[in-house]
């Protein structure tokens, strides 16, 4: 089933007794694909003619349900060693965000997920990160390790020099506290880049 047909079926439930095929195609044309539609903000969705507040909210609820479904297998196993499921989850959660978002996965001693928290929202190309805030929250949660995450709305997941510098600052902040930074993953529509895998810290 093509994306527009799946989206059309969903929209028909939100807007009964109306031909919603043109609306489904308009959404896909505006946001690129189904992931882009679901990842769009409510104001962005409402800017498309025919999308009201209720339909925009329905689409965001569908997105949240998909994220939670993707989180379920990640939450039940150690995250180190299950990279494919982790990458699938974070791509679902972050790849289509229109602004940079910095998140942290807080892990226990068995590397199982304690919490996935958004630490900051930014602009289209920058999300400020405060290493002390990351470590303060890690201590509050009794987390012994973290995985840093952020997205590049441009779609290119390759790290910038600022990404590398920030990662090293968080690593250094964690050392005296016994909090390990396992990785910093950057998400874009073109894939996921691992700073650890690239040997950048």
Coordinates of C-alpha atoms in Angstrom, one line a residue:
X1 CA 0.0 0.0 0.0
X2 CA 1.5 3.4 -1.0
X3 CA 2.0 6.0 1.6
X4 CA -0.7 8.2 0.2
X5 CA -3.3 5.4 0.4
X6 CA -2.4 4.7 4.1
X7 CA -2.6 8.4 4.9
X8 CA -5.8 8.6 2.9
X9 CA -7.4 5.9 5.0
X10 CA -6.4 7.6 8.2
X11 CA -7.6 11.0 7.1
X12 CA -11.0 9.5 6.0
X13 CA -11.5 8.4 9.7
X14 CA -10.8 12.0 10.8
X15 CA -12.7 13.7 7.9
X16 CA -15.6 11.3 7.0
X17 CA -17.8 11.7 3.9
X18 CA -15.1 13.7 2.0
X19 CA -12.6 12.8 -0.7
X20 CA -9.3 13.0 1.2
X21 CA -7.0 11.7 -1.5
X22 CA -6.0 15.2 -2.7
X23 CA -5.3 16.2 0.9
X24 CA -3.2 13.1 1.5
X25 CA -1.2 13.9 -1.6
X26 CA -0.9 17.6 -0.6
X27 CA 0.6 16.6 2.8
X28 CA 3.1 14.2 1.2
X29 CA 4.1 16.8 -1.4
X30 CA 4.6 19.4 1.4
X31 CA 6.5 17.1 3.8
X32 CA 8.2 14.6 1.5
X33 CA 7.0 11.3 3.0
X34 CA 4.8 9.7 5.7
X35 CA 7.5 10.2 8.3
X36 CA 7.7 13.9 7.4
X37 CA 4.0 14.3 7.7
X38 CA 3.9 12.7 11.1
X39 CA 7.0 14.6 12.3
X40 CA 5.6 18.0 11.2
X41 CA 4.4 20.4 14.0
X42 CA 0.8 21.3 14.4
X43 CA 1.3 24.8 13.0
X44 CA 3.0 23.3 10.0
X45 CA 0.2 20.8 9.4
X46 CA -2.4 23.5 9.8
X47 CA -0.7 25.6 7.1
X48 CA -1.9 22.9 4.6
X49 CA -5.3 23.8 3.3
X50 CA -7.9 21.4 4.6
X51 CA -6.1 20.5 7.8
X52 CA -7.8 21.8 10.9
X53 CA -6.8 21.6 14.6
X54 CA -8.5 18.2 15.1
X55 CA -6.9 16.5 12.1
X56 CA -3.5 17.9 13.0
X57 CA -3.9 16.6 16.6
X58 CA -4.9 13.2 15.2
X59 CA -1.7 13.0 13.1
X60 CA 0.4 14.0 16.1
X61 CA -1.3 11.3 18.2
X62 CA -0.5 8.8 15.5
X63 CA 3.2 9.9 15.5
X64 CA 3.4 9.6 19.3
X65 CA 1.8 6.1 19.2
X66 CA 4.5 5.1 16.6
X67 CA 7.3 6.5 18.8
X68 CA 6.0 4.6 21.8
X69 CA 5.7 1.4 19.9
X70 CA 9.3 1.9 18.7
X71 CA 10.5 2.5 22.2
X72 CA 9.0 -0.7 23.6
X73 CA 11.7 -3.2 22.4
X74 CA 14.5 -0.7 23.2
X75 CA 13.2 -0.3 26.8
X76 CA 13.3 -4.0 27.5
X77 CA 16.9 -4.8 26.7
X78 CA 20.5 -3.5 27.1
X79 CA 21.0 -0.7 24.5
X80 CA 24.7 -1.5 24.0
X81 CA 24.6 -4.3 21.5
X82 CA 21.2 -3.7 20.1
X83 CA 22.2 -0.9 17.7
X84 CA 19.7 -1.7 14.9
X85 CA 16.7 -1.4 17.2
X86 CA 18.2 1.7 18.8
X87 CA 18.8 3.3 15.4
X88 CA 15.3 2.5 14.3
X89 CA 13.8 4.0 17.4
X90 CA 15.8 7.2 17.3
X91 CA 15.2 7.7 13.5
X92 CA 11.4 7.4 14.2
X93 CA 11.7 9.9 17.0
X94 CA 14.0 12.5 15.5
X95 CA 14.7 12.2 11.8
X96 CA 11.8 14.4 10.7
X97 CA 12.0 17.1 13.4
X98 CA 12.1 20.5 11.8
X99 CA 14.3 22.0 14.6
X100 CA 17.3 20.5 16.3
X101 CA 16.5 18.6 19.4
X102 CA 19.0 17.4 21.9
X103 CA 18.0 14.2 23.8
X104 CA 19.7 11.9 26.3
X105 CA 19.1 8.2 26.9
X106 CA 19.9 7.6 30.6
X107 CA 21.0 4.0 31.3
X108 CA 21.4 1.9 34.4
X109 CA 24.4 -0.3 35.3
X110 CA 23.0 -3.0 33.0
X111 CA 22.8 -0.5 30.1
X112 CA 19.0 -0.7 30.2
X113 CA 17.0 2.4 29.5
X114 CA 15.9 4.4 32.6
X115 CA 14.6 7.5 30.7
X116 CA 14.6 9.2 27.3
X117 CA 14.5 12.9 27.9
X118 CA 14.5 16.0 25.7
X119 CA 17.1 18.3 27.2
X120 CA 16.8 21.2 24.8
X121 CA 15.1 22.4 21.6
X122 CA 16.9 24.6 19.3
X123 CA 16.7 26.3 15.9
X124 CA 17.0 24.7 12.4
X125 CA 20.7 24.2 12.9
X126 CA 21.6 24.5 16.6
X127 CA 20.4 23.1 20.0
X128 CA 22.4 24.4 23.0
X129 CA 23.8 21.7 25.3
X130 CA 24.9 22.2 28.9
X131 CA 27.1 19.3 30.1
X132 CA 26.4 20.2 33.8
X133 CA 22.6 19.8 33.2
X134 CA 23.1 16.4 31.5
X135 CA 25.2 15.2 34.5
X136 CA 22.8 16.7 37.0
X137 CA 20.0 14.8 35.5
X138 CA 22.0 11.6 35.3
X139 CA 22.7 11.8 39.0
X140 CA 19.1 12.5 39.8
X141 CA 18.1 9.3 37.9
X142 CA 21.0 7.3 39.4
X143 CA 22.2 6.7 35.8
X144 CA 25.6 5.3 35.3
X145 CA 25.8 5.9 31.5
X146 CA 24.2 8.0 28.8
X147 CA 23.8 8.0 25.1
X148 CA 23.6 11.5 23.6
X149 CA 21.2 12.1 20.7
X150 CA 20.4 15.0 18.4
X151 CA 19.1 15.5 14.9
X152 CA 20.2 17.5 11.9
X153 CA 17.1 18.9 10.2
X154 CA 19.2 19.3 7.0
X155 CA 19.1 15.5 6.7
X156 CA 22.9 15.0 6.7
X157 CA 23.9 13.2 10.0
X158 CA 27.6 14.0 9.7
X159 CA 28.9 15.7 12.8
X160 CA 30.1 19.2 12.9
X161 CA 33.2 20.4 14.8
X162 CA 30.8 21.9 17.4
X163 CA 29.1 18.5 17.8
X164 CA 32.5 16.9 18.5
X165 CA 33.6 19.6 20.9
X166 CA 30.3 19.4 22.8
X167 CA 30.6 15.6 23.1
X168 CA 34.1 15.8 24.5
X169 CA 32.9 18.4 27.1
X170 CA 30.1 16.0 28.2
X171 CA 32.5 13.1 28.4
X172 CA 34.9 15.1 30.6
X173 CA 32.0 16.3 32.8
X174 CA 31.0 12.7 33.4
X175 CA 34.4 11.3 34.3
X176 CA 34.6 12.5 37.9
X177 CA 31.0 11.5 38.5
X178 CA 31.4 8.0 37.2
X179 CA 28.9 8.6 34.3
X180 CA 30.0 7.1 31.0
X181 CA 29.1 8.5 27.6
X182 CA 28.6 5.5 25.5
X183 CA 28.0 7.4 22.3
X184 CA 26.6 10.5 20.6
X185 CA 24.3 9.6 17.8
X186 CA 23.3 12.2 15.2
X187 CA 20.1 11.5 13.3
X188 CA 19.1 12.8 9.8
X189 CA 16.8 11.6 7.1
X190 CA 20.0 10.2 5.4
X191 CA 20.8 7.9 8.3
X192 CA 22.5 7.9 11.8
X193 CA 26.1 8.8 12.5
X194 CA 27.9 7.5 15.6
X195 CA 30.7 9.8 17.0
X196 CA 32.1 6.8 18.9
X197 CA 32.1 4.7 15.7
X198 CA 33.9 7.5 13.9
X199 CA 36.6 7.6 16.6
X200 CA 35.8 11.3 17.5
X201 CA 35.9 10.8 21.2

